[in-house]
Amino acid sequence: RAKERGGNCYCFYSQEMVRIGEQWVLRSELRNAVHRNELFLHYQPRYEVESSKLVGMEALVRWLHPENGVMFPGTFINLAEKTGLILEIDRWVLEAACARVKQWQEAGEIHASVSVNLSYLHFKEPDCVQMVMDILRKTGLHPGCLEIELTESVFVEEAEVALDMMRQLKMLGVRIAIDDFGTGYSALHYLKKFPFDTLKIDRSFLENVTISEADGVILRTVIDMAKKLNLRVVAEGVETEEQLSYLREHACDEVQGYLLSRPVPEEQMEKLLFSISN
Ligand code: C2E
Ligand code: CA
Ligand code: CA
Ligand code: CA
């Protein structure tokens, strides 16, 4: 038995070693990913519930790894944050998304706006607002067409700095969303203190909404509260018709999720935009 356990230990240990080794390799590969043009974007459309119109899209980063193939953010965003590489990645995403949407706007009557995720680490960078300003100027995208998605981690540390930066971003005309609402610390006073435009309800709140009364109560309360605070409410991760009709019934403003569309490559996003805009 002891032997067996020893064997397991050895095995566990060596797997751990392999994992650490892989992380080291991945770290250096990630460092080069931006320069080697290995990052690309998918876009997930956002629809207004009442009109069923496509009103926005979220840019979601992917990494075409030379050996592993397409890697999703769940496999490298943590590492990118640990190494600080996220700053560079997000900057690339922001510029690529703004440039693409500007291009679409020039090709036709596109009113949809674009949402980009910024890691909380940007709020430790004094030139964060300048970066956004530079990218807007460089790409020519109207600031009102850009929404920045932030998670609660931004407000846990250095709340005052974050507040100041958010105000500056708002002055540029950029909108700000609180992302994954309900998954973090969710201190409700954040909603009052920070100038958000949009509240994105995390998909975990939707999962059981049509079968559990308690989940329904929570969801409805979040929607009501957001509306009373004048926030636009977006439900994420809508996967079923039942969830959608529930959200419609309770006056959620916008939805995003696999039921309506998965995140899609640029060419497909372009088709969605141009087929819907007239
Ligand atoms: P997020 O910002 O909450 O983005 C939504 C995630 O939910 C996306 O995963 C999307 O594919 C997924 N999703 C959308 N609809 C559904 C649905 O109906 N059901 C289910 N089960 N999932 C759905 P993705 O693309 O893998 O991104 C994961 C996370 O990685 C994002 O979560 C975001 O936090 C982060 N991320 C993605 N791109 C960037 C980026 O450019 N910068 C930063 N800092 N983070 C990013
Ligand atoms: Ca997001
Ligand atoms: Ca989210
Ligand atoms: Ca998320």
Coordinates of C-alpha atoms and ligand atoms in Angstrom, one line a residue:
R1 CA 0.0 0.0 0.0
A2 CA 2.8 2.3 1.0
K3 CA 4.5 1.6 -2.3
E4 CA 1.3 2.3 -4.2
R5 CA 0.9 5.6 -2.4
G6 CA 4.6 6.4 -3.1
G7 CA 4.0 5.6 -6.7
N8 CA 1.1 8.0 -6.8
C9 CA 3.1 10.7 -5.1
Y10 CA 5.9 10.3 -7.6
C11 CA 3.4 10.4 -10.4
F12 CA 1.7 13.5 -9.0
Y13 CA 5.0 15.2 -8.5
S14 CA 6.2 14.6 -12.0
Q15 CA 3.0 15.7 -13.5
E16 CA 3.3 18.9 -11.5
M17 CA 6.8 19.3 -12.8
V18 CA 5.6 18.8 -16.3
R19 CA 2.8 21.4 -15.7
I20 CA 5.3 23.9 -14.4
G21 CA 7.6 23.2 -17.4
E22 CA 4.7 23.7 -19.8
Q23 CA 3.8 27.0 -18.1
W24 CA 7.3 28.2 -18.6
V25 CA 7.2 27.3 -22.3
L26 CA 3.8 28.8 -22.7
R27 CA 4.9 32.0 -20.9
S28 CA 7.7 32.6 -23.4
E29 CA 5.4 31.7 -26.3
L30 CA 2.8 34.1 -25.1
R31 CA 5.4 36.8 -24.9
N32 CA 5.9 36.4 -28.6
A33 CA 2.3 35.9 -29.6
V34 CA 1.5 39.5 -30.2
H35 CA 4.6 40.2 -32.4
R36 CA 4.1 37.0 -34.3
N37 CA 0.5 38.0 -35.1
E38 CA -0.9 34.9 -33.5
L39 CA -3.7 36.6 -31.7
F40 CA -7.1 37.1 -33.4
L41 CA -10.6 38.0 -32.4
H42 CA -14.0 36.5 -32.3
Y43 CA -17.0 38.7 -31.9
Q44 CA -20.2 37.8 -30.0
P45 CA -23.2 39.8 -31.0
R46 CA -25.4 41.5 -28.4
Y47 CA -29.1 41.9 -29.1
E48 CA -31.7 44.3 -27.8
V49 CA -34.5 42.2 -26.3
E50 CA -37.4 44.4 -27.3
S51 CA -36.5 45.0 -30.9
S52 CA -34.4 41.8 -31.5
K53 CA -31.9 44.2 -33.1
L54 CA -28.1 43.5 -33.1
V55 CA -26.9 46.5 -31.1
G56 CA -23.4 45.5 -30.2
M57 CA -20.7 42.9 -30.1
E58 CA -18.0 41.8 -27.7
A59 CA -14.5 41.3 -28.9
L60 CA -13.0 38.1 -27.5
V61 CA -9.4 37.2 -27.9
R62 CA -8.1 33.9 -29.3
W63 CA -4.6 32.7 -29.7
L64 CA -3.6 30.6 -32.7
H65 CA -0.7 28.7 -31.1
P66 CA 1.8 27.3 -33.5
E67 CA 1.4 23.7 -32.2
N68 CA -1.7 23.6 -30.0
G69 CA -4.0 25.3 -32.5
V70 CA -6.6 27.7 -31.3
M71 CA -6.4 28.5 -27.6
F72 CA -9.2 30.1 -25.7
P73 CA -8.7 32.9 -23.1
G74 CA -9.5 30.5 -20.3
T75 CA -6.1 28.8 -21.0
F76 CA -3.9 31.9 -21.1
I77 CA -5.5 35.0 -19.6
N78 CA -4.4 34.0 -16.0
L79 CA -0.9 33.5 -17.2
A80 CA -1.1 36.8 -19.1
E81 CA -2.2 38.6 -16.0
K82 CA 0.5 37.0 -13.8
T83 CA 3.2 38.0 -16.2
G84 CA 1.8 41.4 -17.1
L85 CA 1.6 40.4 -20.7
I86 CA -2.2 41.1 -20.5
L87 CA -1.4 44.8 -20.9
E88 CA 0.0 44.3 -24.3
I89 CA -2.6 41.7 -25.3
D90 CA -5.5 44.0 -24.3
R91 CA -3.9 46.9 -26.1
W92 CA -3.7 44.8 -29.3
V93 CA -7.3 43.7 -28.8
L94 CA -8.6 47.2 -28.3
E95 CA -6.8 48.5 -31.4
A96 CA -7.8 45.6 -33.6
A97 CA -11.5 45.8 -32.5
C98 CA -11.7 49.6 -32.9
A99 CA -10.1 49.4 -36.3
R100 CA -12.4 46.7 -37.5
V101 CA -15.6 48.3 -36.3
K102 CA -14.5 51.6 -37.8
Q103 CA -14.0 49.8 -41.1
W104 CA -17.4 48.2 -40.9
Q105 CA -19.0 51.6 -40.2
E106 CA -17.4 53.0 -43.3
A107 CA -18.6 50.2 -45.4
G108 CA -22.3 50.7 -44.4
E109 CA -24.8 51.9 -42.0
I110 CA -23.6 50.1 -38.9
H111 CA -24.8 51.4 -35.5
A112 CA -23.6 48.5 -33.4
S113 CA -21.0 49.3 -30.8
V114 CA -18.1 47.2 -29.7
S115 CA -17.2 46.0 -26.2
V116 CA -13.7 45.2 -25.2
N117 CA -12.5 43.6 -21.9
L118 CA -9.7 45.4 -20.0
S119 CA -7.9 43.6 -17.2
Y120 CA -7.8 45.3 -13.8
L121 CA -4.1 45.6 -14.3
H122 CA -4.6 48.6 -16.6
F123 CA -5.9 50.5 -13.7
K124 CA -2.5 50.4 -12.2
E125 CA -1.0 52.0 -15.3
P126 CA -0.9 55.7 -15.3
D127 CA -1.2 55.9 -19.1
C128 CA -4.3 53.7 -19.4
V129 CA -6.6 56.6 -20.4
Q130 CA -4.0 57.9 -22.8
M131 CA -3.8 54.5 -24.4
V132 CA -7.5 54.4 -25.0
M133 CA -7.4 58.0 -26.3
D134 CA -4.5 57.2 -28.7
I135 CA -6.3 54.2 -30.1
L136 CA -9.5 56.0 -30.7
R137 CA -7.6 58.8 -32.4
K138 CA -5.6 56.4 -34.5
T139 CA -8.5 54.3 -35.6
G140 CA -11.0 57.1 -35.9
L141 CA -13.7 55.2 -34.0
H142 CA -16.2 57.4 -32.3
P143 CA -15.8 57.1 -28.5
G144 CA -19.5 56.5 -28.2
C145 CA -19.1 53.3 -30.1
L146 CA -16.7 51.8 -27.6
E147 CA -17.7 50.1 -24.3
I148 CA -15.0 48.9 -21.9
E149 CA -15.9 45.9 -19.8
L150 CA -14.4 45.8 -16.3
T151 CA -14.7 43.1 -13.6
E152 CA -15.0 43.8 -10.0
S153 CA -11.4 43.1 -9.3
V154 CA -10.7 46.7 -10.6
F155 CA -12.5 48.2 -7.6
V156 CA -11.1 45.9 -4.9
E157 CA -7.7 47.4 -5.0
E158 CA -7.0 51.1 -5.6
A159 CA -10.6 52.1 -5.8
E160 CA -9.8 55.8 -5.9
V161 CA -7.4 55.4 -8.8
A162 CA -9.9 53.3 -10.6
L163 CA -12.7 55.8 -10.0
D164 CA -10.5 58.6 -11.3
M165 CA -9.6 56.7 -14.5
M166 CA -13.2 55.7 -15.1
R167 CA -14.2 59.4 -14.9
Q168 CA -11.6 60.3 -17.4
L169 CA -12.8 57.5 -19.8
K170 CA -16.3 58.7 -19.4
M171 CA -15.2 62.2 -20.3
L172 CA -13.8 60.8 -23.5
G173 CA -17.3 59.6 -24.3
V174 CA -16.5 55.9 -23.8
R175 CA -19.1 53.7 -22.0
I176 CA -18.2 51.4 -19.2
A177 CA -19.7 48.1 -18.2
I178 CA -19.4 46.1 -15.1
D179 CA -18.8 42.5 -16.3
D180 CA -19.6 39.2 -14.6
F181 CA -21.8 41.0 -12.2
G182 CA -22.5 38.8 -9.2
T183 CA -19.5 36.5 -9.3
G184 CA -17.0 38.6 -7.3
Y185 CA -17.3 40.7 -4.2
S186 CA -20.3 42.4 -5.6
A187 CA -20.4 45.0 -3.0
L188 CA -23.5 46.9 -4.1
H189 CA -22.1 50.3 -3.2
Y190 CA -19.7 49.9 -6.1
L191 CA -22.7 50.4 -8.3
K192 CA -23.4 53.7 -6.7
K193 CA -19.8 54.9 -6.5
F194 CA -18.6 54.1 -10.0
P195 CA -20.1 55.7 -13.1
F196 CA -21.1 52.5 -15.0
D197 CA -23.4 52.6 -18.0
T198 CA -24.0 48.9 -18.3
L199 CA -24.4 46.0 -16.0
K200 CA -23.6 42.5 -17.4
I201 CA -25.2 39.8 -15.4
D202 CA -23.1 36.7 -15.2
R203 CA -24.5 33.6 -16.8
S204 CA -24.5 31.7 -13.5
F205 CA -27.5 33.8 -12.6
L206 CA -29.4 32.5 -15.6
E207 CA -28.7 28.8 -15.3
N208 CA -31.6 27.8 -13.1
V209 CA -33.8 30.8 -13.5
T210 CA -36.7 28.9 -15.1
I211 CA -36.7 26.1 -12.6
S212 CA -35.7 27.7 -9.3
E213 CA -37.9 30.4 -7.7
A214 CA -35.0 31.7 -5.6
D215 CA -32.8 32.2 -8.7
G216 CA -35.7 34.0 -10.4
V217 CA -36.0 36.3 -7.4
I218 CA -32.3 37.2 -7.5
L219 CA -32.3 37.8 -11.2
R220 CA -35.4 40.0 -11.1
T221 CA -34.0 41.9 -8.2
V222 CA -30.7 42.6 -10.0
I223 CA -32.6 43.7 -13.1
D224 CA -34.8 46.0 -11.1
M225 CA -31.9 47.5 -9.2
A226 CA -29.9 48.1 -12.3
K227 CA -32.7 49.9 -13.9
K228 CA -33.3 52.1 -10.9
L229 CA -29.7 53.0 -11.1
N230 CA -30.1 53.9 -14.8
L231 CA -27.9 51.1 -16.0
R232 CA -28.4 49.2 -19.2
V233 CA -28.8 45.5 -18.2
V234 CA -27.3 42.8 -20.4
A235 CA -27.8 39.1 -19.6
E236 CA -24.8 36.9 -20.6
G237 CA -24.9 33.2 -21.5
V238 CA -28.4 33.0 -22.7
E239 CA -28.7 29.4 -24.0
T240 CA -32.4 28.6 -24.1
E241 CA -35.7 30.0 -25.4
E242 CA -37.0 29.7 -21.8
Q243 CA -34.3 32.0 -20.5
L244 CA -34.9 34.5 -23.2
S245 CA -38.6 34.7 -22.7
Y246 CA -38.0 35.0 -18.9
L247 CA -35.6 37.9 -19.6
R248 CA -38.1 39.5 -22.0
E249 CA -40.9 39.2 -19.4
H250 CA -38.7 40.9 -16.8
A251 CA -37.6 43.7 -19.1
C252 CA -33.9 42.9 -19.4
D253 CA -32.5 45.3 -22.0
E254 CA -30.0 43.2 -24.0
V255 CA -28.9 39.6 -24.3
Q256 CA -25.8 37.8 -25.4
G257 CA -25.4 34.0 -25.6
Y258 CA -25.2 30.8 -27.6
L259 CA -28.9 30.8 -28.3
L260 CA -28.5 33.9 -30.4
S261 CA -25.0 33.4 -31.5
R262 CA -21.7 32.0 -30.4
P263 CA -18.6 34.2 -30.7
V264 CA -17.9 34.1 -34.4
P265 CA -14.9 35.0 -36.7
E266 CA -14.8 38.4 -38.3
E267 CA -16.1 37.4 -41.6
Q268 CA -19.2 35.9 -40.0
M269 CA -19.7 39.0 -37.8
E270 CA -19.5 41.1 -40.8
K271 CA -22.3 39.0 -42.5
L272 CA -24.5 39.3 -39.4
L273 CA -23.9 43.1 -39.3
F274 CA -24.7 43.7 -42.9
S275 CA -27.6 41.4 -43.2
I276 CA -29.4 43.0 -40.2
S277 CA -28.6 46.6 -40.8
N278 CA -31.2 47.0 -43.5
Ligands
C2E1 P1 -16.4 37.2 -20.5 O1 -15.9 38.6 -20.6 O2 -17.4 36.9 -19.5 O3 -16.9 36.7 -21.9 C1 -18.0 35.9 -22.2 C2 -17.5 34.5 -22.2 O4 -18.7 33.6 -22.2 C3 -16.8 34.1 -23.6 O5 -15.9 33.1 -23.3 C4 -18.0 33.6 -24.4 O6 -17.6 32.7 -25.4 C5 -18.8 32.8 -23.3 N1 -20.2 32.7 -23.7 C6 -20.9 33.5 -24.4 N2 -22.2 33.1 -24.5 C7 -22.3 31.9 -23.8 C8 -23.3 30.9 -23.6 O7 -24.5 31.1 -24.0 N3 -23.0 29.9 -22.8 C9 -21.7 29.7 -22.3 N4 -21.5 28.6 -21.6 N5 -20.7 30.5 -22.5 C10 -21.0 31.6 -23.3 P2 -14.4 33.2 -23.9 O8 -14.4 33.8 -25.2 O9 -13.8 31.9 -23.7 O10 -13.8 34.2 -22.9 C11 -13.6 33.9 -21.5 C12 -13.1 35.1 -20.7 O11 -11.8 35.5 -21.1 C13 -14.0 36.3 -20.9 O12 -15.2 36.2 -20.2 C14 -13.1 37.4 -20.4 O13 -13.1 37.5 -19.0 C15 -11.7 36.9 -20.9 N6 -11.3 37.6 -22.1 C16 -11.6 37.3 -23.4 N7 -11.0 38.2 -24.2 C17 -10.3 39.0 -23.5 C18 -9.5 40.2 -23.7 O14 -9.3 40.6 -24.9 N8 -8.9 40.8 -22.6 C19 -9.1 40.3 -21.4 N9 -8.5 41.0 -20.4 N10 -9.9 39.3 -21.1 C20 -10.5 38.6 -22.1
CA2 CA -16.7 40.5 -21.0
CA3 CA -18.9 38.3 -18.6
CA4 CA -16.5 35.6 -17.5

